[in-house]
């Protein structure tokens, strides 16, 4: 029986090594070089090709190689009977929390202005924005949102969290999905950590941006499809939004000709907010493979009904 690792364009050799380090009796295939397609029982994927699953007649479960599983759920060739899980590790959560804290620090210290000043050899000082002036609003209080909120609260930020069912966390102002307007009205740094579903696609639109407390900042670390790109450009041009910090995009890598590259008020990072180290990923992959083979429930299962 084999585990297939399929992430075109990514070097998976370290992950394969880490899995074999845990159990050298396992058989690992790296897409597209599969020894025997009938032997593949478990696949770990990131942006796999559409035509892959119909070639794997004995697949029993599939894991995302990341935290999001939207790329698997949209594949109609992946039968609804096949359970899906995702990879959540301690470093992924702490990495995301660190990245959010770092972004807030950059906003407070005017990093966008400093970068521009350096290009033009300008020496000009700016006073730091006090933490109390930033009211943080996190959309999505799951694995990532909760880890970020905990770290921000420990660092003295006021944090509002928005989710479908609400989130119990000491020091957090929790809002449920029908309290969106009041959540937005009390937040001026909006951080998107939602899964991509039918309900959340295009959620970061002009209407949402206008409802934020001023001055407003937008940080999207979840999926590019959450953001209505032309609405952001309008919001930046009209002062509705001061700056945007984007780590994820509809098309990745962000195309060379994309208008976002030339905007001073948009900071871009290449989908690196949080990354799963190979050794931690391997532990979860091996565990979920073994659970699959012995008919047990998977760790970090994805519910097809909710889409996350
Ligand atoms: P989870 O599935 O753990 O959490 C989802 C959260 O969103 C839950 O709190 C859920 O509410 C809430 N939610 C879902 N739908 C709605 C809705 N319609 N209205 C309000 N709240 C909603 O996700 P993760 O924390 O693991 O991941 C969050 C995002 O971050 C994903 O898009 C993921 O792909 C992305 N990500 C990005 C990385 C990067 O490097 N940029 C790295 C890792 C993740 P409830 O609690 O009520 O269910
Ligand atoms: C993701 C990830 O889901 O990088 O974006 O894990």
mmCIF file of C-alpha atoms and ligand atoms in Angstrom:
data_model
loop_
_atom_site.group_PDB
_atom_site.id
_atom_site.type_symbol
_atom_site.label_atom_id
_atom_site.label_comp_id
_atom_site.label_asym_id
_atom_site.label_seq_id
_atom_site.Cartn_x
_atom_site.Cartn_y
_atom_site.Cartn_z
ATOM 1 C CA UNK A 1 0.000 0.000 0.000
ATOM 2 C CA UNK A 2 1.375 3.446 -0.747
ATOM 3 C CA UNK A 3 1.050 7.078 0.273
ATOM 4 C CA UNK A 4 1.048 9.475 -2.674
ATOM 5 C CA UNK A 5 2.498 12.983 -2.241
ATOM 6 C CA UNK A 6 1.161 15.254 -4.986
ATOM 7 C CA UNK A 7 2.059 18.949 -5.107
ATOM 8 C CA UNK A 8 3.195 19.900 -8.607
ATOM 9 C CA UNK A 9 6.023 22.442 -8.577
ATOM 10 C CA UNK A 10 6.979 21.773 -4.940
ATOM 11 C CA UNK A 11 10.003 19.834 -3.784
ATOM 12 C CA UNK A 12 8.598 17.060 -1.595
ATOM 13 C CA UNK A 13 11.851 15.183 -1.020
ATOM 14 C CA UNK A 14 12.246 16.480 2.588
ATOM 15 C CA UNK A 15 8.689 15.471 3.419
ATOM 16 C CA UNK A 16 9.247 11.994 1.956
ATOM 17 C CA UNK A 17 12.452 11.681 3.989
ATOM 18 C CA UNK A 18 10.672 12.817 7.178
ATOM 19 C CA UNK A 19 7.873 10.259 6.660
ATOM 20 C CA UNK A 20 10.380 7.447 6.082
ATOM 21 C CA UNK A 21 12.324 8.591 9.139
ATOM 22 C CA UNK A 22 9.195 7.871 11.202
ATOM 23 C CA UNK A 23 8.438 4.562 9.519
ATOM 24 C CA UNK A 24 10.785 3.171 6.910
ATOM 25 C CA UNK A 25 8.399 0.364 6.032
ATOM 26 C CA UNK A 26 6.045 2.824 4.309
ATOM 27 C CA UNK A 27 5.876 3.054 0.527
ATOM 28 C CA UNK A 28 5.865 6.640 -0.753
ATOM 29 C CA UNK A 29 5.160 7.791 -4.319
ATOM 30 C CA UNK A 30 5.812 11.311 -5.592
ATOM 31 C CA UNK A 31 3.347 12.428 -8.259
ATOM 32 C CA UNK A 32 3.527 11.788 -11.209
ATOM 33 C CA UNK A 33 6.005 8.915 -10.719
ATOM 34 C CA UNK A 34 3.686 6.290 -9.240
ATOM 35 C CA UNK A 35 4.959 2.725 -9.212
ATOM 36 C CA UNK A 36 1.534 1.050 -9.088
ATOM 37 C CA UNK A 37 -1.623 3.211 -9.086
ATOM 38 C CA UNK A 38 -3.644 0.365 -7.570
ATOM 39 C CA UNK A 39 -1.487 0.487 -4.438
ATOM 40 C CA UNK A 40 -2.200 4.169 -3.605
ATOM 41 C CA UNK A 41 -4.533 4.211 -0.581
ATOM 42 C CA UNK A 42 -3.795 7.667 0.871
ATOM 43 C CA UNK A 43 -2.849 10.904 -0.898
ATOM 44 C CA UNK A 44 -1.449 14.185 0.425
ATOM 45 C CA UNK A 45 -2.127 16.999 -2.040
ATOM 46 C CA UNK A 46 -1.585 20.661 -2.779
ATOM 47 C CA UNK A 47 -3.075 21.870 -6.067
ATOM 48 C CA UNK A 48 -3.041 18.408 -7.617
ATOM 49 C CA UNK A 49 -4.111 18.084 -11.273
ATOM 50 C CA UNK A 50 -7.846 17.525 -12.012
ATOM 51 C CA UNK A 51 -7.218 14.251 -13.777
ATOM 52 C CA UNK A 52 -5.380 12.653 -10.824
ATOM 53 C CA UNK A 53 -8.076 10.982 -8.689
ATOM 54 C CA UNK A 54 -9.800 9.068 -11.516
ATOM 55 C CA UNK A 55 -6.454 7.265 -11.935
ATOM 56 C CA UNK A 56 -6.417 6.056 -8.297
ATOM 57 C CA UNK A 57 -9.098 3.347 -7.975
ATOM 58 C CA UNK A 58 -8.237 2.317 -4.388
ATOM 59 C CA UNK A 59 -7.849 5.703 -2.699
ATOM 60 C CA UNK A 60 -9.382 5.625 0.822
ATOM 61 C CA UNK A 61 -8.657 9.109 2.225
ATOM 62 C CA UNK A 62 -7.002 12.360 1.195
ATOM 63 C CA UNK A 63 -5.119 14.970 3.206
ATOM 64 C CA UNK A 64 -4.456 18.554 2.244
ATOM 65 C CA UNK A 65 -0.773 19.431 2.454
ATOM 66 C CA UNK A 66 -1.858 22.660 4.142
ATOM 67 C CA UNK A 67 -4.484 23.968 6.536
ATOM 68 C CA UNK A 68 -7.012 24.815 3.819
ATOM 69 C CA UNK A 69 -8.864 22.065 1.985
ATOM 70 C CA UNK A 70 -10.720 24.244 -0.555
ATOM 71 C CA UNK A 71 -8.493 22.949 -3.366
ATOM 72 C CA UNK A 72 -9.653 19.371 -2.612
ATOM 73 C CA UNK A 73 -13.329 20.199 -2.123
ATOM 74 C CA UNK A 74 -13.557 21.868 -5.519
ATOM 75 C CA UNK A 75 -12.332 18.719 -7.309
ATOM 76 C CA UNK A 76 -15.509 17.042 -8.599
ATOM 77 C CA UNK A 77 -13.521 13.952 -9.523
ATOM 78 C CA UNK A 78 -12.840 13.285 -5.829
ATOM 79 C CA UNK A 79 -15.742 11.102 -4.736
ATOM 80 C CA UNK A 80 -17.856 12.430 -1.824
ATOM 81 C CA UNK A 81 -17.340 9.105 -0.025
ATOM 82 C CA UNK A 82 -13.627 9.738 0.392
ATOM 83 C CA UNK A 83 -12.853 11.406 3.745
ATOM 84 C CA UNK A 84 -10.712 14.548 3.635
ATOM 85 C CA UNK A 85 -8.426 15.874 6.353
ATOM 86 C CA UNK A 86 -5.918 18.705 6.665
ATOM 87 C CA UNK A 87 -2.574 19.380 8.278
ATOM 88 C CA UNK A 88 -2.618 21.468 11.410
ATOM 89 C CA UNK A 89 0.606 21.537 13.417
ATOM 90 C CA UNK A 90 1.820 23.535 16.443
ATOM 91 C CA UNK A 91 4.349 25.427 14.296
ATOM 92 C CA UNK A 92 1.695 26.332 11.731
ATOM 93 C CA UNK A 93 -0.424 27.915 14.457
ATOM 94 C CA UNK A 94 2.435 29.692 16.226
ATOM 95 C CA UNK A 95 3.836 30.777 12.839
ATOM 96 C CA UNK A 96 0.525 32.358 11.887
ATOM 97 C CA UNK A 97 0.230 34.083 15.261
ATOM 98 C CA UNK A 98 3.793 35.457 14.919
ATOM 99 C CA UNK A 99 3.064 36.705 11.392
ATOM 100 C CA UNK A 100 -0.056 38.543 12.545
ATOM 101 C CA UNK A 101 1.869 40.161 15.419
ATOM 102 C CA UNK A 102 4.677 41.123 13.013
ATOM 103 C CA UNK A 103 2.165 42.690 10.581
ATOM 104 C CA UNK A 104 0.646 44.781 13.365
ATOM 105 C CA UNK A 105 4.105 45.898 14.410
ATOM 106 C CA UNK A 106 4.831 46.951 10.810
ATOM 107 C CA UNK A 107 1.590 48.925 10.694
ATOM 108 C CA UNK A 108 2.373 50.643 14.015
ATOM 109 C CA UNK A 109 5.871 51.602 12.817
ATOM 110 C CA UNK A 110 4.691 52.811 9.362
ATOM 111 C CA UNK A 111 6.627 50.185 7.400
ATOM 112 C CA UNK A 112 4.958 51.114 4.079
ATOM 113 C CA UNK A 113 6.130 54.737 4.454
ATOM 114 C CA UNK A 114 9.629 53.710 5.608
ATOM 115 C CA UNK A 115 10.087 51.439 2.564
ATOM 116 C CA UNK A 116 9.144 54.311 0.270
ATOM 117 C CA UNK A 117 11.399 56.738 2.187
ATOM 118 C CA UNK A 118 14.384 54.410 1.801
ATOM 119 C CA UNK A 119 13.894 54.190 -1.968
ATOM 120 C CA UNK A 120 13.973 58.002 -2.098
ATOM 121 C CA UNK A 121 16.745 58.515 0.552
ATOM 122 C CA UNK A 122 14.377 60.391 2.838
ATOM 123 C CA UNK A 123 15.191 60.695 6.583
ATOM 124 C CA UNK A 124 11.914 61.457 8.324
ATOM 125 C CA UNK A 125 10.690 60.216 11.685
ATOM 126 C CA UNK A 126 7.118 59.173 12.489
ATOM 127 C CA UNK A 127 5.534 58.536 15.833
ATOM 128 C CA UNK A 128 4.549 54.949 16.545
ATOM 129 C CA UNK A 129 0.807 54.203 16.537
ATOM 130 C CA UNK A 130 -0.083 53.169 20.122
ATOM 131 C CA UNK A 131 -1.450 49.626 20.470
ATOM 132 C CA UNK A 132 -4.625 51.014 22.013
ATOM 133 C CA UNK A 133 -5.456 52.810 18.756
ATOM 134 C CA UNK A 134 -5.569 49.513 16.842
ATOM 135 C CA UNK A 135 -8.779 47.564 17.417
ATOM 136 C CA UNK A 136 -8.108 44.163 15.912
ATOM 137 C CA UNK A 137 -10.944 42.283 14.208
ATOM 138 C CA UNK A 138 -10.211 38.659 13.313
ATOM 139 C CA UNK A 139 -12.636 36.976 10.892
ATOM 140 C CA UNK A 140 -12.536 33.224 11.510
ATOM 141 C CA UNK A 141 -11.760 31.918 14.989
ATOM 142 C CA UNK A 142 -10.564 28.443 14.009
ATOM 143 C CA UNK A 143 -7.088 26.972 14.408
ATOM 144 C CA UNK A 144 -5.319 30.054 12.976
ATOM 145 C CA UNK A 145 -7.634 32.791 14.242
ATOM 146 C CA UNK A 146 -7.609 31.515 17.797
ATOM 147 C CA UNK A 147 -3.809 31.136 17.902
ATOM 148 C CA UNK A 148 -3.406 34.691 16.581
ATOM 149 C CA UNK A 149 -5.958 36.099 19.040
ATOM 150 C CA UNK A 150 -4.237 34.446 22.015
ATOM 151 C CA UNK A 151 -0.864 35.962 21.119
ATOM 152 C CA UNK A 152 -2.315 39.427 20.431
ATOM 153 C CA UNK A 153 -4.230 39.460 23.709
ATOM 154 C CA UNK A 154 -1.020 38.471 25.554
ATOM 155 C CA UNK A 155 0.688 41.400 23.812
ATOM 156 C CA UNK A 156 -1.858 43.915 25.024
ATOM 157 C CA UNK A 157 -4.047 44.313 21.923
ATOM 158 C CA UNK A 158 -7.802 44.672 22.034
ATOM 159 C CA UNK A 159 -9.135 41.781 19.945
ATOM 160 C CA UNK A 160 -12.572 41.170 18.436
ATOM 161 C CA UNK A 161 -13.231 37.719 16.968
ATOM 162 C CA UNK A 162 -15.978 36.867 14.455
ATOM 163 C CA UNK A 163 -17.109 33.323 13.675
ATOM 164 C CA UNK A 164 -20.255 31.342 12.962
ATOM 165 C CA UNK A 165 -20.718 30.000 16.472
ATOM 166 C CA UNK A 166 -18.700 32.473 18.579
ATOM 167 C CA UNK A 167 -15.462 31.701 20.402
ATOM 168 C CA UNK A 168 -14.776 31.458 24.117
ATOM 169 C CA UNK A 169 -11.353 32.864 24.894
ATOM 170 C CA UNK A 170 -10.240 34.956 27.886
ATOM 171 C CA UNK A 171 -9.948 38.601 26.922
ATOM 172 C CA UNK A 172 -11.608 38.199 23.486
ATOM 173 C CA UNK A 173 -14.690 40.152 22.414
ATOM 174 C CA UNK A 174 -16.553 37.415 20.576
ATOM 175 C CA UNK A 175 -19.102 38.068 17.815
ATOM 176 C CA UNK A 176 -21.238 35.521 15.950
ATOM 177 C CA UNK A 177 -22.035 35.679 12.234
ATOM 178 C CA UNK A 178 -25.264 37.668 12.736
ATOM 179 C CA UNK A 179 -23.300 40.357 14.628
ATOM 180 C CA UNK A 180 -21.093 41.252 11.688
ATOM 181 C CA UNK A 181 -21.914 44.970 11.516
ATOM 182 C CA UNK A 182 -21.205 45.530 15.158
ATOM 183 C CA UNK A 183 -17.951 43.488 14.854
ATOM 184 C CA UNK A 184 -16.827 45.633 11.888
ATOM 185 C CA UNK A 185 -17.823 48.894 13.556
ATOM 186 C CA UNK A 186 -15.578 48.083 16.534
ATOM 187 C CA UNK A 187 -12.547 46.954 14.481
ATOM 188 C CA UNK A 188 -10.072 48.993 12.462
ATOM 189 C CA UNK A 189 -7.559 46.269 11.538
ATOM 190 C CA UNK A 190 -9.501 43.538 9.766
ATOM 191 C CA UNK A 191 -7.616 40.233 9.590
ATOM 192 C CA UNK A 192 -9.139 37.536 7.398
ATOM 193 C CA UNK A 193 -8.523 33.977 8.626
ATOM 194 C CA UNK A 194 -11.639 32.366 7.192
ATOM 195 C CA UNK A 195 -11.809 29.155 5.195
ATOM 196 C CA UNK A 196 -12.831 29.616 1.554
ATOM 197 C CA UNK A 197 -16.457 28.446 1.186
ATOM 198 C CA UNK A 198 -19.528 29.502 -0.778
ATOM 199 C CA UNK A 199 -20.437 31.847 2.113
ATOM 200 C CA UNK A 200 -17.023 33.473 2.476
ATOM 201 C CA UNK A 201 -15.933 33.912 -1.167
ATOM 202 C CA UNK A 202 -15.791 37.693 -1.965
ATOM 203 C CA UNK A 203 -16.575 38.530 1.669
ATOM 204 C CA UNK A 204 -13.937 41.308 1.750
ATOM 205 C CA UNK A 205 -15.920 43.745 -0.387
ATOM 206 C CA UNK A 206 -16.508 47.495 -0.346
ATOM 207 C CA UNK A 207 -19.524 47.191 1.913
ATOM 208 C CA UNK A 208 -17.442 45.438 4.594
ATOM 209 C CA UNK A 209 -14.525 47.858 4.162
ATOM 210 C CA UNK A 210 -16.820 50.890 4.586
ATOM 211 C CA UNK A 211 -18.198 49.541 7.872
ATOM 212 C CA UNK A 212 -14.795 49.397 9.577
ATOM 213 C CA UNK A 213 -13.750 51.900 12.212
ATOM 214 C CA UNK A 214 -11.315 54.515 10.819
ATOM 215 C CA UNK A 215 -8.423 54.554 10.051
ATOM 216 C CA UNK A 216 -8.936 51.089 8.572
ATOM 217 C CA UNK A 217 -6.386 48.455 7.554
ATOM 218 C CA UNK A 218 -6.999 45.165 5.751
ATOM 219 C CA UNK A 219 -4.901 42.028 6.247
ATOM 220 C CA UNK A 220 -5.748 38.950 4.160
ATOM 221 C CA UNK A 221 -3.909 35.771 5.163
ATOM 222 C CA UNK A 222 -6.566 33.244 4.169
ATOM 223 C CA UNK A 223 -7.384 32.964 0.449
ATOM 224 C CA UNK A 224 -7.213 35.439 -2.452
ATOM 225 C CA UNK A 225 -10.808 34.614 -3.385
ATOM 226 C CA UNK A 226 -12.040 36.206 -0.138
ATOM 227 C CA UNK A 227 -11.097 39.619 -1.517
ATOM 228 C CA UNK A 228 -12.869 41.633 -4.216
ATOM 229 C CA UNK A 229 -9.733 43.117 -5.741
ATOM 230 C CA UNK A 230 -11.323 46.100 -7.518
ATOM 231 C CA UNK A 231 -13.162 47.052 -4.312
ATOM 232 C CA UNK A 232 -9.836 47.177 -2.466
ATOM 233 C CA UNK A 233 -8.296 49.443 -5.122
ATOM 234 C CA UNK A 234 -11.271 51.820 -4.883
ATOM 235 C CA UNK A 235 -11.142 51.749 -1.067
ATOM 236 C CA UNK A 236 -7.421 52.589 -1.066
ATOM 237 C CA UNK A 237 -7.865 55.405 -3.602
ATOM 238 C CA UNK A 238 -10.698 56.987 -1.619
ATOM 239 C CA UNK A 239 -9.179 56.611 1.867
ATOM 240 C CA UNK A 240 -11.740 54.037 3.030
ATOM 241 C CA UNK A 241 -8.771 51.727 3.643
ATOM 242 C CA UNK A 242 -5.327 53.108 4.613
ATOM 243 C CA UNK A 243 -3.226 50.053 3.726
ATOM 244 C CA UNK A 244 -3.633 46.408 2.761
ATOM 245 C CA UNK A 245 -1.320 43.562 3.754
ATOM 246 C CA UNK A 246 -1.860 40.581 1.470
ATOM 247 C CA UNK A 247 -0.274 37.129 1.698
ATOM 248 C CA UNK A 248 -2.701 35.234 -0.566
ATOM 249 C CA UNK A 249 -3.999 35.931 -4.062
ATOM 250 C CA UNK A 250 -6.548 34.627 -6.555
ATOM 251 C CA UNK A 251 -3.667 33.644 -8.825
ATOM 252 C CA UNK A 252 -0.449 32.483 -7.171
ATOM 253 C CA UNK A 253 2.302 33.368 -7.870
ATOM 254 C CA UNK A 254 0.875 36.875 -8.272
ATOM 255 C CA UNK A 255 1.250 37.598 -12.020
ATOM 256 C CA UNK A 256 3.997 39.984 -13.052
ATOM 257 C CA UNK A 257 1.502 42.416 -14.610
ATOM 258 C CA UNK A 258 -0.863 42.489 -11.629
ATOM 259 C CA UNK A 259 -1.826 46.030 -10.587
ATOM 260 C CA UNK A 260 -1.143 45.259 -6.881
ATOM 261 C CA UNK A 261 2.650 45.219 -7.454
ATOM 262 C CA UNK A 262 2.721 48.970 -8.188
ATOM 263 C CA UNK A 263 0.626 50.113 -5.269
ATOM 264 C CA UNK A 264 2.535 51.719 -2.370
ATOM 265 C CA UNK A 265 -0.315 51.044 0.022
ATOM 266 C CA UNK A 266 -0.386 47.314 -0.688
ATOM 267 C CA UNK A 267 2.229 45.124 0.981
ATOM 268 C CA UNK A 268 2.721 41.724 -0.605
ATOM 269 C CA UNK A 269 4.112 38.488 0.811
ATOM 270 C CA UNK A 270 4.196 35.217 -1.183
ATOM 271 C CA UNK A 271 1.838 32.957 0.841
ATOM 272 C CA UNK A 272 4.321 32.505 3.664
ATOM 273 C CA UNK A 273 2.321 33.649 6.685
ATOM 274 C CA UNK A 274 2.603 30.157 8.141
ATOM 275 C CA UNK A 275 4.420 27.112 6.864
ATOM 276 C CA UNK A 276 4.295 23.530 8.152
ATOM 277 C CA UNK A 277 7.746 22.078 8.839
ATOM 278 C CA UNK A 278 8.282 18.687 7.166
ATOM 279 C CA UNK A 279 8.879 16.754 10.402
ATOM 280 C CA UNK A 280 5.625 17.941 12.008
ATOM 281 C CA UNK A 281 3.672 17.367 8.780
ATOM 282 C CA UNK A 282 5.109 13.845 8.527
ATOM 283 C CA UNK A 283 3.840 12.942 12.014
ATOM 284 C CA UNK A 284 0.265 13.832 11.123
ATOM 285 C CA UNK A 285 0.434 12.199 7.688
ATOM 286 C CA UNK A 286 1.673 8.911 9.133
ATOM 287 C CA UNK A 287 -0.939 9.002 11.899
ATOM 288 C CA UNK A 288 -3.784 9.706 9.457
ATOM 289 C CA UNK A 289 -2.529 7.051 7.019
ATOM 290 C CA UNK A 290 -2.505 4.472 9.836
ATOM 291 C CA UNK A 291 -5.961 5.575 11.013
ATOM 292 C CA UNK A 292 -7.241 5.223 7.454
ATOM 293 C CA UNK A 293 -5.846 1.722 7.103
ATOM 294 C CA UNK A 294 -7.353 0.640 10.429
ATOM 295 C CA UNK A 295 -10.722 2.310 9.804
ATOM 296 C CA UNK A 296 -10.392 4.934 12.564
ATOM 297 C CA UNK A 297 -11.550 8.554 12.402
ATOM 298 C CA UNK A 298 -9.042 10.999 10.910
ATOM 299 C CA UNK A 299 -7.335 13.810 12.792
ATOM 300 C CA UNK A 300 -8.352 17.291 11.557
ATOM 301 C CA UNK A 301 -11.262 16.055 9.420
ATOM 302 C CA UNK A 302 -12.938 18.397 6.927
ATOM 303 C CA UNK A 303 -16.763 18.484 6.922
ATOM 304 C CA UNK A 304 -18.034 18.517 3.358
ATOM 305 C CA UNK A 305 -21.363 19.979 4.579
ATOM 306 C CA UNK A 306 -19.765 23.203 5.903
ATOM 307 C CA UNK A 307 -16.827 23.268 3.466
ATOM 308 C CA UNK A 308 -14.134 23.451 6.169
HETATM 309 P P1 LIG B 1 -10.612 26.583 10.546
HETATM 310 O O1 LIG B 1 -11.447 25.712 9.685
HETATM 311 O O2 LIG B 1 -9.929 25.972 11.715
HETATM 312 O O3 LIG B 1 -11.506 27.786 11.125
HETATM 313 C C1 LIG B 1 -12.528 28.360 10.418
HETATM 314 C C2 LIG B 1 -13.161 29.492 11.247
HETATM 315 O O4 LIG B 1 -13.938 30.308 10.361
HETATM 316 C C3 LIG B 1 -14.105 28.970 12.333
HETATM 317 O O5 LIG B 1 -14.009 29.784 13.467
HETATM 318 C C4 LIG B 1 -15.478 29.129 11.683
HETATM 319 O O6 LIG B 1 -16.539 29.337 12.589
HETATM 320 C C5 LIG B 1 -15.266 30.402 10.869
HETATM 321 N N1 LIG B 1 -16.213 30.482 9.749
HETATM 322 C C6 LIG B 1 -16.344 29.645 8.700
HETATM 323 N N2 LIG B 1 -17.323 30.074 7.878
HETATM 324 C C7 LIG B 1 -17.803 31.210 8.415
HETATM 325 C C8 LIG B 1 -18.827 32.114 8.039
HETATM 326 N N3 LIG B 1 -19.545 31.929 6.943
HETATM 327 N N4 LIG B 1 -19.059 33.185 8.830
HETATM 328 C C9 LIG B 1 -18.342 33.367 9.978
HETATM 329 N N5 LIG B 1 -17.351 32.535 10.384
HETATM 330 C C10 LIG B 1 -17.088 31.477 9.616
HETATM 331 O O7 LIG B 1 -9.574 27.310 9.574
HETATM 332 P P2 LIG B 1 -8.026 27.611 9.867
HETATM 333 O O8 LIG B 1 -7.948 28.486 11.052
HETATM 334 O O9 LIG B 1 -7.247 26.351 9.875
HETATM 335 O O10 LIG B 1 -7.596 28.397 8.545
HETATM 336 C C11 LIG B 1 -8.102 29.695 8.279
HETATM 337 C C12 LIG B 1 -7.649 30.175 6.901
HETATM 338 O O11 LIG B 1 -6.241 30.427 6.894
HETATM 339 C C13 LIG B 1 -7.888 29.177 5.771
HETATM 340 O O12 LIG B 1 -8.365 29.863 4.632
HETATM 341 C C14 LIG B 1 -6.506 28.611 5.497
HETATM 342 O O13 LIG B 1 -6.380 28.087 4.225
HETATM 343 C C15 LIG B 1 -5.657 29.863 5.720
HETATM 344 N N6 LIG B 1 -4.259 29.591 5.976
HETATM 345 C C16 LIG B 1 -3.316 30.391 5.352
HETATM 346 C C17 LIG B 1 -1.979 30.215 5.576
HETATM 347 C C18 LIG B 1 -0.989 31.135 4.955
HETATM 348 O O14 LIG B 1 0.205 30.846 5.001
HETATM 349 N N7 LIG B 1 -1.398 32.263 4.412
HETATM 350 C C19 LIG B 1 -1.485 29.143 6.454
HETATM 351 C C20 LIG B 1 -2.537 28.409 7.122
HETATM 352 C C21 LIG B 1 -3.879 28.632 6.870
HETATM 353 P P3 LIG B 1 -16.948 28.224 13.684
HETATM 354 O O15 LIG B 1 -15.848 28.291 14.725
HETATM 355 O O16 LIG B 1 -18.220 28.680 14.219
HETATM 356 O O17 LIG B 1 -16.993 26.920 12.955
HETATM 357 C C1 LIG B 2 -2.822 27.125 3.645
HETATM 358 C C2 LIG B 2 -1.544 26.681 4.141
HETATM 359 O O1 LIG B 2 -3.851 26.473 3.839
HETATM 360 O O2 LIG B 2 -0.528 27.253 3.704
HETATM 361 O O3 LIG B 2 -2.840 28.211 3.049
HETATM 362 O O4 LIG B 2 -1.492 25.781 4.982
#
